[in-house]
């Protein structure tokens, strides 16, 4: 691509691990990140886990000359952690909060308080409109028994929906962030199949970084052996994804990641590796209708999408089942609390009604039990409300997935039978509808 | 417009007032609504306040022959209340939950539990792609001292953002719902100026319904005198808005509303009046780039937008101030609760430390006070978390509005000075930036 109007841009993405007072060397690392960004002058910088607005403002000040435009996406209790710095004017922004994001009582995991979301910033680069998406999905704390998998699948579903529905007017689309999903994980397949976003690591011939593009590696001194142990060398969960349109071509010229240490520095920027991708953008010579590129699908692609959707629906259904069970438990606990309260009141009322009879119930125990019952009632009521909301979100996603499967099956029936199905078992294509 | 490919569609919108056990004649009214919809066969039916999924399923079954396609948007604790029935296949759906929607402890208002949102359903009508949006904003309980105004302004802001960002691929856009805003209210101006949506009532020459298009009227037996009293005859808060694109023209041929009673029925369908609009859709002969229609603005339009945004920012800042005050109060209460708890423990500890001294603190009072302190601590902590989230959303919106004002001012500077400003004071155009 050597179009005369072509533009070259460099995009940077990093999960900053910016939990004040808890993350190691937090302020020193922010100073290092600021220095590096000021020097490197990437066109667009996508940061995650900038949990404190003070740290964002520190970077904003530091990068005032190199990255004139910036936006911090506020959400949840401690912020979404998402920040974008840009050399190009940010025309517009939009934030979409994921409907599910862990549980508030899992405070040690902390995801719920972060109000995880996807941020969109619309930039004009040359003559092109570029949609930059920035996100951070719910963490995976235990791969074998991942209680958050349904939540992450819902987040991946909402992410692909949000990108698809908001990018019709964009000439190029770039998504950067910590997806907390391995390359072949269900959510990742859902995201890339639906949006047709391409992985910068897989698309470039010029990669310099960790083996297999890993972004969480044992060589990083902030990573504990325990986290990486099940995965041999490390995992790849941070990505820069991209796509063009019929109006513009985009190609990933090169990509590199840090490798666990920074030459001349005592420690790396973060516990995650930093990603930098260089793209070439050029107005497309073909032209035509952008939307059509999303619509024309081969039979094999559609069938594969149906398979992925079926798998995702199964996972969401597991989530529905769990939420129903938890809600039922909360309701049962509330009922027990109420029954205990009524029983106590009844026992206490007996001597009061039969005047003169001695109060058999020690008053201290009585007060303690009443307080306990009220505490149980309050907590279980809050949990009941929370699980009901979780259930509604899961069921809503399942409904949307069913609708999508229906549409895809309609498409499958309409597509000419002659097209090759590329190894997809025909029997699987129609197994998703209930 | 008598294009050979033109299509005529009828759109229906109604706030169903479907609170089971609380709304009057709820099930009878749903039966009436179902019968009418089955008979009328509107192309698209947009319903709000269908709070119970059972009622949705009742309508779904009833309309199985007339409206084959339907979707219920699930959200919040009791659902978003939004349902769409369509004769045309629903290709895709998306739900955007507003970040602010009242307070959970205002249970008698109930809005928080509804998880207010905007639903999008994408339909193919003939050769055209039509985006149907369906929403219900936070109610206004007292116009003079409207504590929810900042929340509703944020909702209107998010609504216009959502419509703008998701409709780039649409040939026509229709929004129906109960906006809980009068025609000239700030949120309404924000919505229509940004999206360029046109009001079906104002656009048609053929209107049959209540005077001034009112949708909440005194003649409706479900409406109490108290609600309408300050507004003479009633208020208009339900709308059908629409716009075309460079690819398609849309015109509102006629519109009608119910008038408080239904001939031959004992009572109306709801406490709101039902809206029906008939549109003619036709592929545009001009063609061209759809997005450009949103971008080319006259100097006067841009300046007016800056004025509206400034007003909206002021309202959001009022909200920020209130949320900060409430959060401060919650924090102070929590501190007092904690101090009281520590004081109590200290008093109780004195005789325990000076062994043998008599316990001065009656044990019953001690337990009661400890329980009280713990209850205060729990409640104020929850409130603190809630207000922090409210604050984050308000501040985030304010940031986005400031960014938008900046962009508009840039545009103003770039636009030729010669264009008339149409009565907008130039002094106002630049007063929004801080």
mmCIF file with all atom_site columns, N, CA and C in Angstrom, chain A residues 157-218:
data_model
loop_
_atom_site.group_PDB
_atom_site.id
_atom_site.type_symbol
_atom_site.label_atom_id
_atom_site.label_alt_id
_atom_site.label_comp_id
_atom_site.label_asym_id
_atom_site.label_entity_id
_atom_site.label_seq_id
_atom_site.pdbx_PDB_ins_code
_atom_site.Cartn_x
_atom_site.Cartn_y
_atom_site.Cartn_z
_atom_site.occupancy
_atom_site.B_iso_or_equiv
_atom_site.pdbx_formal_charge
_atom_site.auth_seq_id
_atom_site.auth_comp_id
_atom_site.auth_asym_id
_atom_site.auth_atom_id
_atom_site.pdbx_PDB_model_num
ATOM 1   N N  . UNK A 1 157 ? -19.883 -10.366 24.357 1.00 0.00 ? 157 UNK A N  1
ATOM 2   C CA . UNK A 1 157 ? -21.071 -10.215 23.500 1.00 0.00 ? 157 UNK A CA 1
ATOM 3   C C  . UNK A 1 157 ? -21.450 -8.738  23.383 1.00 0.00 ? 157 UNK A C  1
ATOM 4   N N  . UNK A 1 158 ? -21.489 -8.054  24.519 1.00 0.00 ? 158 UNK A N  1
ATOM 5   C CA . UNK A 1 158 ? -21.853 -6.638  24.510 1.00 0.00 ? 158 UNK A CA 1
ATOM 6   C C  . UNK A 1 158 ? -20.784 -5.802  23.796 1.00 0.00 ? 158 UNK A C  1
ATOM 7   N N  . UNK A 1 159 ? -19.523 -6.217  23.933 1.00 0.00 ? 159 UNK A N  1
ATOM 8   C CA . UNK A 1 159 ? -18.429 -5.516  23.259 1.00 0.00 ? 159 UNK A CA 1
ATOM 9   C C  . UNK A 1 159 ? -18.585 -5.601  21.747 1.00 0.00 ? 159 UNK A C  1
ATOM 10  N N  . UNK A 1 160 ? -18.849 -6.824  21.241 1.00 0.00 ? 160 UNK A N  1
ATOM 11  C CA . UNK A 1 160 ? -18.998 -6.972  19.787 1.00 0.00 ? 160 UNK A CA 1
ATOM 12  C C  . UNK A 1 160 ? -20.242 -6.236  19.298 1.00 0.00 ? 160 UNK A C  1
ATOM 13  N N  . UNK A 1 161 ? -21.314 -6.267  20.093 1.00 0.00 ? 161 UNK A N  1
ATOM 14  C CA . UNK A 1 161 ? -22.539 -5.542  19.720 1.00 0.00 ? 161 UNK A CA 1
ATOM 15  C C  . UNK A 1 161 ? -22.245 -4.051  19.612 1.00 0.00 ? 161 UNK A C  1
ATOM 16  N N  . UNK A 1 162 ? -21.580 -3.538  20.653 1.00 0.00 ? 162 UNK A N  1
ATOM 17  C CA . UNK A 1 162 ? -21.288 -2.108  20.713 1.00 0.00 ? 162 UNK A CA 1
ATOM 18  C C  . UNK A 1 162 ? -20.413 -1.689  19.528 1.00 0.00 ? 162 UNK A C  1
ATOM 19  N N  . UNK A 1 163 ? -19.389 -2.489  19.226 1.00 0.00 ? 163 UNK A N  1
ATOM 20  C CA . UNK A 1 163 ? -18.496 -2.140  18.117 1.00 0.00 ? 163 UNK A CA 1
ATOM 21  C C  . UNK A 1 163 ? -19.246 -2.197  16.790 1.00 0.00 ? 163 UNK A C  1
ATOM 22  N N  . UNK A 1 164 ? -20.000 -3.264  16.592 1.00 0.00 ? 164 UNK A N  1
ATOM 23  C CA . UNK A 1 164 ? -20.731 -3.400  15.332 1.00 0.00 ? 164 UNK A CA 1
ATOM 24  C C  . UNK A 1 164 ? -21.698 -2.239  15.121 1.00 0.00 ? 164 UNK A C  1
ATOM 25  N N  . UNK A 1 165 ? -22.447 -1.924  16.178 1.00 0.00 ? 165 UNK A N  1
ATOM 26  C CA . UNK A 1 165 ? -23.510 -0.928  16.017 1.00 0.00 ? 165 UNK A CA 1
ATOM 27  C C  . UNK A 1 165 ? -22.991 0.507   15.952 1.00 0.00 ? 165 UNK A C  1
ATOM 28  N N  . UNK A 1 166 ? -21.790 0.754   16.481 1.00 0.00 ? 166 UNK A N  1
ATOM 29  C CA . UNK A 1 166 ? -21.306 2.137   16.494 1.00 0.00 ? 166 UNK A CA 1
ATOM 30  C C  . UNK A 1 166 ? -20.247 2.402   15.430 1.00 0.00 ? 166 UNK A C  1
ATOM 31  N N  . UNK A 1 167 ? -19.873 1.376   14.658 1.00 0.00 ? 167 UNK A N  1
ATOM 32  C CA . UNK A 1 167 ? -18.757 1.591   13.732 1.00 0.00 ? 167 UNK A CA 1
ATOM 33  C C  . UNK A 1 167 ? -19.192 1.699   12.276 1.00 0.00 ? 167 UNK A C  1
ATOM 34  N N  . UNK A 1 168 ? -20.506 1.755   12.031 1.00 0.00 ? 168 UNK A N  1
ATOM 35  C CA . UNK A 1 168 ? -20.975 1.824   10.644 1.00 0.00 ? 168 UNK A CA 1
ATOM 36  C C  . UNK A 1 168 ? -20.474 3.091   9.953  1.00 0.00 ? 168 UNK A C  1
ATOM 37  N N  . UNK A 1 169 ? -20.250 4.150   10.731 1.00 0.00 ? 169 UNK A N  1
ATOM 38  C CA . UNK A 1 169 ? -19.797 5.404   10.136 1.00 0.00 ? 169 UNK A CA 1
ATOM 39  C C  . UNK A 1 169 ? -18.280 5.555   10.117 1.00 0.00 ? 169 UNK A C  1
ATOM 40  N N  . UNK A 1 170 ? -17.579 4.543   10.627 1.00 0.00 ? 170 UNK A N  1
ATOM 41  C CA . UNK A 1 170 ? -16.115 4.662   10.740 1.00 0.00 ? 170 UNK A CA 1
ATOM 42  C C  . UNK A 1 170 ? -15.417 4.140   9.492  1.00 0.00 ? 170 UNK A C  1
ATOM 43  N N  . UNK A 1 171 ? -14.299 4.771   9.143  1.00 0.00 ? 171 UNK A N  1
ATOM 44  C CA . UNK A 1 171 ? -13.495 4.279   8.028  1.00 0.00 ? 171 UNK A CA 1
ATOM 45  C C  . UNK A 1 171 ? -12.528 3.201   8.499  1.00 0.00 ? 171 UNK A C  1
ATOM 46  N N  . UNK A 1 172 ? -11.963 3.411   9.696  1.00 0.00 ? 172 UNK A N  1
ATOM 47  C CA . UNK A 1 172 ? -11.144 2.348   10.290 1.00 0.00 ? 172 UNK A CA 1
ATOM 48  C C  . UNK A 1 172 ? -11.527 2.172   11.759 1.00 0.00 ? 172 UNK A C  1
ATOM 49  N N  . UNK A 1 173 ? -11.318 0.971   12.259 1.00 0.00 ? 173 UNK A N  1
ATOM 50  C CA . UNK A 1 173 ? -11.657 0.639   13.636 1.00 0.00 ? 173 UNK A CA 1
ATOM 51  C C  . UNK A 1 173 ? -10.433 0.018   14.299 1.00 0.00 ? 173 UNK A C  1
ATOM 52  N N  . UNK A 1 174 ? -10.098 0.500   15.484 1.00 0.00 ? 174 UNK A N  1
ATOM 53  C CA . UNK A 1 174 ? -9.009  -0.105  16.259 1.00 0.00 ? 174 UNK A CA 1
ATOM 54  C C  . UNK A 1 174 ? -9.520  -0.361  17.677 1.00 0.00 ? 174 UNK A C  1
ATOM 55  N N  . UNK A 1 175 ? -9.286  -1.567  18.163 1.00 0.00 ? 175 UNK A N  1
ATOM 56  C CA . UNK A 1 175 ? -9.654  -1.905  19.541 1.00 0.00 ? 175 UNK A CA 1
ATOM 57  C C  . UNK A 1 175 ? -8.391  -2.285  20.288 1.00 0.00 ? 175 UNK A C  1
ATOM 58  N N  . UNK A 1 176 ? -8.161  -1.661  21.419 1.00 0.00 ? 176 UNK A N  1
ATOM 59  C CA . UNK A 1 176 ? -7.012  -2.029  22.237 1.00 0.00 ? 176 UNK A CA 1
ATOM 60  C C  . UNK A 1 176 ? -7.443  -2.283  23.653 1.00 0.00 ? 176 UNK A C  1
ATOM 61  N N  . UNK A 1 177 ? -6.753  -3.200  24.317 1.00 0.00 ? 177 UNK A N  1
ATOM 62  C CA . UNK A 1 177 ? -7.088  -3.397  25.715 1.00 0.00 ? 177 UNK A CA 1
ATOM 63  C C  . UNK A 1 177 ? -6.753  -4.767  26.240 1.00 0.00 ? 177 UNK A C  1
ATOM 64  N N  . UNK A 1 178 ? -7.061  -4.919  27.514 1.00 0.00 ? 178 UNK A N  1
ATOM 65  C CA . UNK A 1 178 ? -6.841  -6.173  28.218 1.00 0.00 ? 178 UNK A CA 1
ATOM 66  C C  . UNK A 1 178 ? -8.164  -6.925  28.206 1.00 0.00 ? 178 UNK A C  1
ATOM 67  N N  . UNK A 1 179 ? -8.258  -7.923  27.320 1.00 0.00 ? 179 UNK A N  1
ATOM 68  C CA . UNK A 1 179 ? -9.516  -8.653  27.175 1.00 0.00 ? 179 UNK A CA 1
ATOM 69  C C  . UNK A 1 179 ? -9.648  -9.786  28.200 1.00 0.00 ? 179 UNK A C  1
ATOM 70  N N  . UNK A 1 180 ? -8.564  -10.081 28.913 1.00 0.00 ? 180 UNK A N  1
ATOM 71  C CA . UNK A 1 180 ? -8.571  -11.171 29.879 1.00 0.00 ? 180 UNK A CA 1
ATOM 72  C C  . UNK A 1 180 ? -9.069  -12.480 29.264 1.00 0.00 ? 180 UNK A C  1
ATOM 73  N N  . UNK A 1 181 ? -8.799  -12.652 27.973 1.00 0.00 ? 181 UNK A N  1
ATOM 74  C CA . UNK A 1 181 ? -9.183  -13.891 27.284 1.00 0.00 ? 181 UNK A CA 1
ATOM 75  C C  . UNK A 1 181 ? -8.005  -14.345 26.435 1.00 0.00 ? 181 UNK A C  1
ATOM 76  N N  . UNK A 1 182 ? -7.752  -15.636 26.415 1.00 0.00 ? 182 UNK A N  1
ATOM 77  C CA . UNK A 1 182 ? -6.698  -16.193 25.572 1.00 0.00 ? 182 UNK A CA 1
ATOM 78  C C  . UNK A 1 182 ? -7.171  -16.137 24.110 1.00 0.00 ? 182 UNK A C  1
ATOM 79  N N  . UNK A 1 183 ? -6.236  -16.214 23.159 1.00 0.00 ? 183 UNK A N  1
ATOM 80  C CA . UNK A 1 183 ? -6.629  -16.045 21.748 1.00 0.00 ? 183 UNK A CA 1
ATOM 81  C C  . UNK A 1 183 ? -7.792  -16.936 21.296 1.00 0.00 ? 183 UNK A C  1
ATOM 82  N N  . UNK A 1 184 ? -7.830  -18.185 21.764 1.00 0.00 ? 184 UNK A N  1
ATOM 83  C CA . UNK A 1 184 ? -8.883  -19.080 21.278 1.00 0.00 ? 184 UNK A CA 1
ATOM 84  C C  . UNK A 1 184 ? -10.063 -19.209 22.249 1.00 0.00 ? 184 UNK A C  1
ATOM 85  N N  . UNK A 1 185 ? -10.115 -18.346 23.245 1.00 0.00 ? 185 UNK A N  1
ATOM 86  C CA . UNK A 1 185 ? -11.232 -18.397 24.189 1.00 0.00 ? 185 UNK A CA 1
ATOM 87  C C  . UNK A 1 185 ? -12.549 -18.022 23.503 1.00 0.00 ? 185 UNK A C  1
ATOM 88  N N  . UNK A 1 186 ? -13.622 -18.559 24.057 1.00 0.00 ? 186 UNK A N  1
ATOM 89  C CA . UNK A 1 186 ? -14.955 -18.357 23.484 1.00 0.00 ? 186 UNK A CA 1
ATOM 90  C C  . UNK A 1 186 ? -15.263 -16.878 23.210 1.00 0.00 ? 186 UNK A C  1
ATOM 91  N N  . UNK A 1 187 ? -15.039 -16.030 24.209 1.00 0.00 ? 187 UNK A N  1
ATOM 92  C CA . UNK A 1 187 ? -15.361 -14.613 24.068 1.00 0.00 ? 187 UNK A CA 1
ATOM 93  C C  . UNK A 1 187 ? -14.580 -13.958 22.941 1.00 0.00 ? 187 UNK A C  1
ATOM 94  N N  . UNK A 1 188 ? -13.341 -14.357 22.794 1.00 0.00 ? 188 UNK A N  1
ATOM 95  C CA . UNK A 1 188 ? -12.500 -13.821 21.728 1.00 0.00 ? 188 UNK A CA 1
ATOM 96  C C  . UNK A 1 188 ? -13.004 -14.241 20.357 1.00 0.00 ? 188 UNK A C  1
ATOM 97  N N  . UNK A 1 189 ? -13.418 -15.503 20.265 1.00 0.00 ? 189 UNK A N  1
ATOM 98  C CA . UNK A 1 189 ? -13.952 -15.980 18.987 1.00 0.00 ? 189 UNK A CA 1
ATOM 99  C C  . UNK A 1 189 ? -15.260 -15.263 18.650 1.00 0.00 ? 189 UNK A C  1
ATOM 100 N N  . UNK A 1 190 ? -16.076 -15.051 19.692 1.00 0.00 ? 190 UNK A N  1
ATOM 101 C CA . UNK A 1 190 ? -17.346 -14.332 19.532 1.00 0.00 ? 190 UNK A CA 1
ATOM 102 C C  . UNK A 1 190 ? -17.070 -12.924 18.999 1.00 0.00 ? 190 UNK A C  1
ATOM 103 N N  . UNK A 1 191 ? -16.109 -12.269 19.641 1.00 0.00 ? 191 UNK A N  1
ATOM 104 C CA . UNK A 1 191 ? -15.759 -10.889 19.275 1.00 0.00 ? 191 UNK A CA 1
ATOM 105 C C  . UNK A 1 191 ? -15.239 -10.777 17.852 1.00 0.00 ? 191 UNK A C  1
ATOM 106 N N  . UNK A 1 192 ? -14.249 -11.608 17.523 1.00 0.00 ? 192 UNK A N  1
ATOM 107 C CA . UNK A 1 192 ? -13.609 -11.447 16.214 1.00 0.00 ? 192 UNK A CA 1
ATOM 108 C C  . UNK A 1 192 ? -14.499 -11.962 15.064 1.00 0.00 ? 192 UNK A C  1
ATOM 109 N N  . UNK A 1 193 ? -15.296 -13.016 15.328 1.00 0.00 ? 193 UNK A N  1
ATOM 110 C CA . UNK A 1 193 ? -16.159 -13.515 14.249 1.00 0.00 ? 193 UNK A CA 1
ATOM 111 C C  . UNK A 1 193 ? -17.233 -12.489 13.917 1.00 0.00 ? 193 UNK A C  1
ATOM 112 N N  . UNK A 1 194 ? -17.798 -11.874 14.941 1.00 0.00 ? 194 UNK A N  1
ATOM 113 C CA . UNK A 1 194 ? -18.894 -10.935 14.692 1.00 0.00 ? 194 UNK A CA 1
ATOM 114 C C  . UNK A 1 194 ? -18.413 -9.617  14.104 1.00 0.00 ? 194 UNK A C  1
ATOM 115 N N  . UNK A 1 195 ? -17.287 -9.114  14.631 1.00 0.00 ? 195 UNK A N  1
ATOM 116 C CA . UNK A 1 195 ? -16.846 -7.789  14.205 1.00 0.00 ? 195 UNK A CA 1
ATOM 117 C C  . UNK A 1 195 ? -15.890 -7.842  13.024 1.00 0.00 ? 195 UNK A C  1
ATOM 118 N N  . UNK A 1 196 ? -15.364 -9.036  12.758 1.00 0.00 ? 196 UNK A N  1
ATOM 119 C CA . UNK A 1 196 ? -14.335 -9.211  11.727 1.00 0.00 ? 196 UNK A CA 1
ATOM 120 C C  . UNK A 1 196 ? -13.085 -8.365  11.999 1.00 0.00 ? 196 UNK A C  1
ATOM 121 N N  . UNK A 1 197 ? -12.834 -8.113  13.272 1.00 0.00 ? 197 UNK A N  1
ATOM 122 C CA . UNK A 1 197 ? -11.597 -7.430  13.657 1.00 0.00 ? 197 UNK A CA 1
ATOM 123 C C  . UNK A 1 197 ? -10.437 -8.418  13.505 1.00 0.00 ? 197 UNK A C  1
ATOM 124 N N  . UNK A 1 198 ? -9.282  -7.889  13.073 1.00 0.00 ? 198 UNK A N  1
ATOM 125 C CA . UNK A 1 198 ? -8.093  -8.737  12.883 1.00 0.00 ? 198 UNK A CA 1
ATOM 126 C C  . UNK A 1 198 ? -7.085  -8.437  13.977 1.00 0.00 ? 198 UNK A C  1
ATOM 127 N N  . UNK A 1 199 ? -6.359  -9.469  14.357 1.00 0.00 ? 199 UNK A N  1
ATOM 128 C CA . UNK A 1 199 ? -5.398  -9.386  15.452 1.00 0.00 ? 199 UNK A CA 1
ATOM 129 C C  . UNK A 1 199 ? -4.064  -8.850  14.911 1.00 0.00 ? 199 UNK A C  1
ATOM 130 N N  . UNK A 1 200 ? -3.607  -7.707  15.415 1.00 0.00 ? 200 UNK A N  1
ATOM 131 C CA . UNK A 1 200 ? -2.369  -7.094  14.919 1.00 0.00 ? 200 UNK A CA 1
ATOM 132 C C  . UNK A 1 200 ? -1.200  -8.073  15.009 1.00 0.00 ? 200 UNK A C  1
ATOM 133 N N  . UNK A 1 201 ? -1.139  -8.834  16.103 1.00 0.00 ? 201 UNK A N  1
ATOM 134 C CA . UNK A 1 201 ? -0.037  -9.786  16.287 1.00 0.00 ? 201 UNK A CA 1
ATOM 135 C C  . UNK A 1 201 ? -0.034  -10.833 15.179 1.00 0.00 ? 201 UNK A C  1
ATOM 136 N N  . UNK A 1 202 ? -1.207  -11.327 14.837 1.00 0.00 ? 202 UNK A N  1
ATOM 137 C CA . UNK A 1 202 ? -1.298  -12.392 13.837 1.00 0.00 ? 202 UNK A CA 1
ATOM 138 C C  . UNK A 1 202 ? -1.143  -11.851 12.419 1.00 0.00 ? 202 UNK A C  1
ATOM 139 N N  . UNK A 1 203 ? -1.421  -10.575 12.219 1.00 0.00 ? 203 UNK A N  1
ATOM 140 C CA . UNK A 1 203 ? -1.470  -10.028 10.860 1.00 0.00 ? 203 UNK A CA 1
ATOM 141 C C  . UNK A 1 203 ? -0.139  -9.477  10.365 1.00 0.00 ? 203 UNK A C  1
ATOM 142 N N  . UNK A 1 204 ? 0.752   -9.155  11.302 1.00 0.00 ? 204 UNK A N  1
ATOM 143 C CA . UNK A 1 204 ? 2.001   -8.525  10.848 1.00 0.00 ? 204 UNK A CA 1
ATOM 144 C C  . UNK A 1 204 ? 3.112   -9.554  10.632 1.00 0.00 ? 204 UNK A C  1
ATOM 145 N N  . UNK A 1 205 ? 3.988   -9.257  9.671  1.00 0.00 ? 205 UNK A N  1
ATOM 146 C CA . UNK A 1 205 ? 5.139   -10.128 9.430  1.00 0.00 ? 205 UNK A CA 1
ATOM 147 C C  . UNK A 1 205 ? 6.336   -9.638  10.239 1.00 0.00 ? 205 UNK A C  1
ATOM 148 N N  . UNK A 1 206 ? 6.153   -8.474  10.852 1.00 0.00 ? 206 UNK A N  1
ATOM 149 C CA . UNK A 1 206 ? 7.268   -7.818  11.506 1.00 0.00 ? 206 UNK A CA 1
ATOM 150 C C  . UNK A 1 206 ? 6.979   -7.674  13.006 1.00 0.00 ? 206 UNK A C  1
ATOM 151 N N  . UNK A 1 207 ? 7.145   -8.788  13.730 1.00 0.00 ? 207 UNK A N  1
ATOM 152 C CA . UNK A 1 207 ? 6.836   -8.764  15.166 1.00 0.00 ? 207 UNK A CA 1
ATOM 153 C C  . UNK A 1 207 ? 8.098   -8.886  15.994 1.00 0.00 ? 207 UNK A C  1
ATOM 154 N N  . UNK A 1 208 ? 8.190   -8.050  16.990 1.00 0.00 ? 208 UNK A N  1
ATOM 155 C CA . UNK A 1 208 ? 9.323   -8.131  17.911 1.00 0.00 ? 208 UNK A CA 1
ATOM 156 C C  . UNK A 1 208 ? 8.768   -8.078  19.329 1.00 0.00 ? 208 UNK A C  1
ATOM 157 N N  . UNK A 1 209 ? 8.932   -9.164  20.053 1.00 0.00 ? 209 UNK A N  1
ATOM 158 C CA . UNK A 1 209 ? 8.385   -9.185  21.411 1.00 0.00 ? 209 UNK A CA 1
ATOM 159 C C  . UNK A 1 209 ? 8.478   -10.567 21.992 1.00 0.00 ? 209 UNK A C  1
ATOM 160 N N  . UNK A 1 210 ? 7.652   -10.847 22.985 1.00 0.00 ? 210 UNK A N  1
ATOM 161 C CA . UNK A 1 210 ? 7.703   -12.148 23.647 1.00 0.00 ? 210 UNK A CA 1
ATOM 162 C C  . UNK A 1 210 ? 7.250   -13.241 22.685 1.00 0.00 ? 210 UNK A C  1
ATOM 163 N N  . UNK A 1 211 ? 7.739   -14.430 22.940 1.00 0.00 ? 211 UNK A N  1
ATOM 164 C CA . UNK A 1 211 ? 7.361   -15.594 22.150 1.00 0.00 ? 211 UNK A CA 1
ATOM 165 C C  . UNK A 1 211 ? 5.835   -15.743 22.152 1.00 0.00 ? 211 UNK A C  1
ATOM 166 N N  . UNK A 1 212 ? 5.271   -16.058 21.003 1.00 0.00 ? 212 UNK A N  1
ATOM 167 C CA . UNK A 1 212 ? 3.820   -16.245 20.850 1.00 0.00 ? 212 UNK A CA 1
ATOM 168 C C  . UNK A 1 212 ? 3.025   -14.986 21.217 1.00 0.00 ? 212 UNK A C  1
ATOM 169 N N  . UNK A 1 213 ? 3.709   -13.859 21.283 1.00 0.00 ? 213 UNK A N  1
ATOM 170 C CA . UNK A 1 213 ? 3.008   -12.600 21.571 1.00 0.00 ? 213 UNK A CA 1
ATOM 171 C C  . UNK A 1 213 ? 2.475   -12.495 22.987 1.00 0.00 ? 213 UNK A C  1
ATOM 172 N N  . UNK A 1 214 ? 3.014   -13.314 23.888 1.00 0.00 ? 214 UNK A N  1
ATOM 173 C CA . UNK A 1 214 ? 2.529   -13.327 25.275 1.00 0.00 ? 214 UNK A CA 1
ATOM 174 C C  . UNK A 1 214 ? 2.607   -11.937 25.915 1.00 0.00 ? 214 UNK A C  1
ATOM 175 N N  . UNK A 1 215 ? 1.645   -11.638 26.769 1.00 0.00 ? 215 UNK A N  1
ATOM 176 C CA . UNK A 1 215 ? 1.628   -10.315 27.408 1.00 0.00 ? 215 UNK A CA 1
ATOM 177 C C  . UNK A 1 215 ? 1.650   -10.409 28.937 1.00 0.00 ? 215 UNK A C  1
ATOM 178 N N  . UNK A 1 216 ? 1.583   -11.638 29.452 1.00 0.00 ? 216 UNK A N  1
ATOM 179 C CA . UNK A 1 216 ? 1.704   -11.867 30.898 1.00 0.00 ? 216 UNK A CA 1
ATOM 180 C C  . UNK A 1 216 ? 2.744   -12.974 31.026 1.00 0.00 ? 216 UNK A C  1
ATOM 181 N N  . UNK A 1 217 ? 3.960   -12.597 31.408 1.00 0.00 ? 217 UNK A N  1
ATOM 182 C CA . UNK A 1 217 ? 5.052   -13.572 31.323 1.00 0.00 ? 217 UNK A CA 1
ATOM 183 C C  . UNK A 1 217 ? 5.800   -13.701 32.647 1.00 0.00 ? 217 UNK A C  1
ATOM 184 N N  . UNK A 1 218 ? 6.419   -14.846 32.779 1.00 0.00 ? 218 UNK A N  1
ATOM 185 C CA . UNK A 1 218 ? 7.139   -15.184 33.996 1.00 0.00 ? 218 UNK A CA 1
ATOM 186 C C  . UNK A 1 218 ? 8.360   -14.285 34.222 1.00 0.00 ? 218 UNK A C  1
#
